[in-house]
Short mmCIF file of C-alpha atoms in Angstrom, two decimals:
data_model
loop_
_atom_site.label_atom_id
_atom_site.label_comp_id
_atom_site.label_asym_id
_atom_site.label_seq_id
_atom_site.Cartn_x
_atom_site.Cartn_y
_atom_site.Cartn_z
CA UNK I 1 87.56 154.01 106.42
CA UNK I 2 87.69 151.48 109.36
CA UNK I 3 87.87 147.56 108.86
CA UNK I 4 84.11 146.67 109.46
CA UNK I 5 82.86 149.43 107.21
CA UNK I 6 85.31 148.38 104.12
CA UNK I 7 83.93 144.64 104.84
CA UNK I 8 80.56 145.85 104.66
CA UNK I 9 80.62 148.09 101.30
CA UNK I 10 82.31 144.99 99.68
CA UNK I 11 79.67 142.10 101.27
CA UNK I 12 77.05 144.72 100.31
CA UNK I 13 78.12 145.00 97.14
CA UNK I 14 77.92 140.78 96.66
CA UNK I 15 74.87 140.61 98.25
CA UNK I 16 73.22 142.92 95.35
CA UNK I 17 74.34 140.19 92.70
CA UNK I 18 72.83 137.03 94.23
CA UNK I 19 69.22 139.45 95.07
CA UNK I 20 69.90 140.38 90.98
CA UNK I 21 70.28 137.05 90.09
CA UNK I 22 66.91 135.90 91.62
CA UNK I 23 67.90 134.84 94.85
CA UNK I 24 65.50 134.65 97.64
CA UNK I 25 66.31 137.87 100.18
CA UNK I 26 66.25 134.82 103.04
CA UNK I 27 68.88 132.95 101.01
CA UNK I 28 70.52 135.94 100.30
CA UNK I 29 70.56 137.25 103.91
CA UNK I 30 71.86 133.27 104.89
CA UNK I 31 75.01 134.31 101.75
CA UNK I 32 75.64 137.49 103.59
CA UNK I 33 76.02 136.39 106.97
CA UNK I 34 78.80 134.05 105.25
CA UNK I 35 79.96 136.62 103.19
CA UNK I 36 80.40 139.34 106.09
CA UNK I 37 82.25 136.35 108.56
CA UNK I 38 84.35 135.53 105.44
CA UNK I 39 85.63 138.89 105.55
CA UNK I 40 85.09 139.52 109.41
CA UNK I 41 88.10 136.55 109.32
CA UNK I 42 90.80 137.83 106.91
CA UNK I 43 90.27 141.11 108.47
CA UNK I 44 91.02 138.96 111.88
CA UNK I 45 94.29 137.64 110.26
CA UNK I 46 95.24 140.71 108.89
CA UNK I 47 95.02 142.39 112.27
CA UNK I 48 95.86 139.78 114.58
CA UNK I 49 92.47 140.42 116.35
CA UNK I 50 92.01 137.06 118.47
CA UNK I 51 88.62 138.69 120.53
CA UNK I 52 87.46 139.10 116.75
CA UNK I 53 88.48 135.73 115.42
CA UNK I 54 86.68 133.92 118.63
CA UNK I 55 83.53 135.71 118.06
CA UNK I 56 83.78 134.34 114.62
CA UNK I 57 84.26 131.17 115.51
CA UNK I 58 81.11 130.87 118.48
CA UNK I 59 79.46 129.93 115.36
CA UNK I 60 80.85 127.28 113.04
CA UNK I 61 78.20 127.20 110.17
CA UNK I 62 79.08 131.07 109.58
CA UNK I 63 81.98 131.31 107.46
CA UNK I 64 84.41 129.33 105.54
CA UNK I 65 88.07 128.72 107.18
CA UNK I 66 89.54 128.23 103.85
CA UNK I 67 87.98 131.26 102.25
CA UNK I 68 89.90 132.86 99.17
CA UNK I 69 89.76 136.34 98.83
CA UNK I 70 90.19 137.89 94.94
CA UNK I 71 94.11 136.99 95.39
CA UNK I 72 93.77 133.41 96.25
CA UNK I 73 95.14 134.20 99.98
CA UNK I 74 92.86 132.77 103.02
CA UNK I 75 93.25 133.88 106.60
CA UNK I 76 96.12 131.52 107.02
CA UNK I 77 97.97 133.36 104.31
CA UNK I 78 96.97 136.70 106.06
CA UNK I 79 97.96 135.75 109.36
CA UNK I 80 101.52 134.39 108.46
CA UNK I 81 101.90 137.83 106.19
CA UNK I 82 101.14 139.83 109.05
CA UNK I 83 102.05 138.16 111.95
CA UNK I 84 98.85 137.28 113.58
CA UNK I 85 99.97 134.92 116.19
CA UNK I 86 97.15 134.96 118.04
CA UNK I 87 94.72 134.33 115.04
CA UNK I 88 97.07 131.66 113.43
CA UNK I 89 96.61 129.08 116.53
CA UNK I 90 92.93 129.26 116.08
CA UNK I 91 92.55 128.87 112.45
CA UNK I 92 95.40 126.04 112.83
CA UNK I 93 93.06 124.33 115.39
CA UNK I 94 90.08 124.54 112.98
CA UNK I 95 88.86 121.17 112.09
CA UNK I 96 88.48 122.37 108.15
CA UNK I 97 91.70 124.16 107.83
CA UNK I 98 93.86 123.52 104.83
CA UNK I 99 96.97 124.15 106.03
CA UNK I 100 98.31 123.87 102.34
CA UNK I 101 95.92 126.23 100.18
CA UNK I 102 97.55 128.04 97.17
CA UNK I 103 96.91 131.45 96.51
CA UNK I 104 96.28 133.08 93.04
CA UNK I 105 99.60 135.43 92.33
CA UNK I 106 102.18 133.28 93.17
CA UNK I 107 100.62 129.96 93.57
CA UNK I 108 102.09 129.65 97.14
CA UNK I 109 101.19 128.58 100.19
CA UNK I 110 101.23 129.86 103.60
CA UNK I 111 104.69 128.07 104.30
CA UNK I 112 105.93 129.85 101.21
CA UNK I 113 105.34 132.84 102.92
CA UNK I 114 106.45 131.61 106.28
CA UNK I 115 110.09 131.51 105.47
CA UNK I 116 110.24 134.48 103.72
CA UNK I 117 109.53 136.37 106.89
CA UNK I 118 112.47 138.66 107.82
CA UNK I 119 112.31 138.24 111.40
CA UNK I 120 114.29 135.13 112.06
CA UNK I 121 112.47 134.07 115.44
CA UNK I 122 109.42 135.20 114.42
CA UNK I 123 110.29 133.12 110.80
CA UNK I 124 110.98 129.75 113.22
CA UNK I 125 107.60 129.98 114.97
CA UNK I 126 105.86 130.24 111.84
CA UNK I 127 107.62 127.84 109.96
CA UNK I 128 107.33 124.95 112.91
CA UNK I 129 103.70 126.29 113.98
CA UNK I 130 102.74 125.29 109.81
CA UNK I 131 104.63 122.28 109.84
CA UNK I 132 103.37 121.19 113.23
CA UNK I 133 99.64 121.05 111.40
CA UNK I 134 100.85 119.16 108.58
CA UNK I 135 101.61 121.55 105.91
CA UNK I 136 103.47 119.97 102.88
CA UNK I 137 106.79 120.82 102.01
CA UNK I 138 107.06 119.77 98.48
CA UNK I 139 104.78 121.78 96.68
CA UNK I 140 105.84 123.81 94.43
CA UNK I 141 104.85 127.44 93.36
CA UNK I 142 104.63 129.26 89.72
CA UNK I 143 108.61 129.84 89.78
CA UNK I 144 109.22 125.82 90.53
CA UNK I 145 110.18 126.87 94.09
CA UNK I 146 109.08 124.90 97.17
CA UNK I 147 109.20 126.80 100.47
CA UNK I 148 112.87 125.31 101.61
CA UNK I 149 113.99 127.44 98.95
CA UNK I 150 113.23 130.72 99.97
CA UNK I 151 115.27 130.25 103.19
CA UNK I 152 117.84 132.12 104.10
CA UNK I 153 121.49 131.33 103.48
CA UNK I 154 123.46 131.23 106.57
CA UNK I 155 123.56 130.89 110.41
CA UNK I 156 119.75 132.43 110.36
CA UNK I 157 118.15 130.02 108.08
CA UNK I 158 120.18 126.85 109.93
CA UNK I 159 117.19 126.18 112.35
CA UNK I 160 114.60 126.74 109.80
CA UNK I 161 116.78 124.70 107.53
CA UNK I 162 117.17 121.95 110.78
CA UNK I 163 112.57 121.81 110.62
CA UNK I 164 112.58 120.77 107.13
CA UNK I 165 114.81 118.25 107.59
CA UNK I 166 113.00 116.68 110.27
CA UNK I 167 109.80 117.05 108.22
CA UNK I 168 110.76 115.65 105.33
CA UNK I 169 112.60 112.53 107.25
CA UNK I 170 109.17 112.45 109.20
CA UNK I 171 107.49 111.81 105.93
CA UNK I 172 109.44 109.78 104.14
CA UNK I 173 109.64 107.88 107.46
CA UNK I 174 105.78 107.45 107.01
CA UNK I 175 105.90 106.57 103.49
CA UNK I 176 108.18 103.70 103.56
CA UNK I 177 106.67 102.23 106.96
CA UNK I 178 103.81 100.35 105.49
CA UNK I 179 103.98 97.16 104.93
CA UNK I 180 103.33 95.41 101.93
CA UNK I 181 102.10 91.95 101.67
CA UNK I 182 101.02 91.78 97.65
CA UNK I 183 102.65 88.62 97.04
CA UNK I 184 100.84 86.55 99.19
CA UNK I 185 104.27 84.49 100.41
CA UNK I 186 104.09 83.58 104.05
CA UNK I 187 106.80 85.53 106.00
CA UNK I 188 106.47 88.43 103.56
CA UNK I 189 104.70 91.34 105.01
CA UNK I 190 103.63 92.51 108.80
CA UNK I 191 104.22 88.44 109.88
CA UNK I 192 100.92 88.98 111.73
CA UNK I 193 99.76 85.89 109.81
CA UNK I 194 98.82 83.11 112.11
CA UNK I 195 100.68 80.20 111.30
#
């Protein structure tokens, strides 16, 4: 059974329980559409299929970026799992993409994943690639592990080990640059005051 016919039974199959439950067939045909470009996109990530992932994406309004599948995984889990290089720089450059979503088994996110990858150049592009977009690298998943500690010990986790690093100094560099002016003192704050 090829890709598009697997996608098919199962949007079929959805489709029956919104026409069931009273649904118009025009808002049902509108929930299929979504439904079918839902799947068309995991089965993109799963496949690394970038001329399928950029016909998905000639229309915006047709599927969901973040969609969960029955495990809690979205294309960005899918791609990292499988490699999809191709389809991971356009879902990264999606406007809606949650670079952070948790899936359902685990509770992890696509970083998680990323470092658990057991090529080690193939583990660095992933890694930076996710932190490049902003994922976060304190969340935690079921276990009470966050995704710096599923790397490697050794020489082949030391430049995956070197991104988080930076990250994290990044953030806290962010966190602690803001200026606070509460007490209302003059010379306490930005000093942008005018005198």
């Amino acid at each position: 059974m090829d890709v598009n016919m697997a996608v098919d039974m199962d949007v079929a199959r959805r489709a029956a329980v919104f026409v069931g439950n009273g649904w118009s067939s025009f808002t049902s045909n509108i929930v299929y559409r979504r439904l079918v470009d839902d799947q068309r996109l995991l089965a993109a990530a799963r496949e690394d299929n970038d001329d399928l992932i950029q016909e998905i994406f000639e229309d915006e309004e047709s599927f969901d970026i973040n969609y969960q599948d029955g495990l809690g995984n979205t294309a960005l889990h899918y791609a990292v799992i499988h490699l999809s290089d191709a389809v991971l720089e356009h879902i990264l450059s999606h406007d809606n993409c949650d670079v952070d979503p948790v899936n359902r088994i685990d509770q992890q996110t696509p970083l998680h994943l990323a470092v658990k990858i057991s090529n080690s150049s193939a583990r660095l592009h992933f890694v930076e690639q996710l932190l490049e977009a902003g994922a976060d690298t304190t969340i935690k998943d079921k276990y009470g592990e966050r995704a710096v500690d599923f790397i490697p010990d050794g020489p082949e986790g030391n430049e995956v080990r070197k991104l988080f690093r930076k990250e994290e100094a990044r953030s806290m560099i962010s966190k602690d640059d803001v200026a606070s002016d509460d007490d209302g003192e003059p010379g306490s704050g930005s000093g942008s005051d005018d005198d």
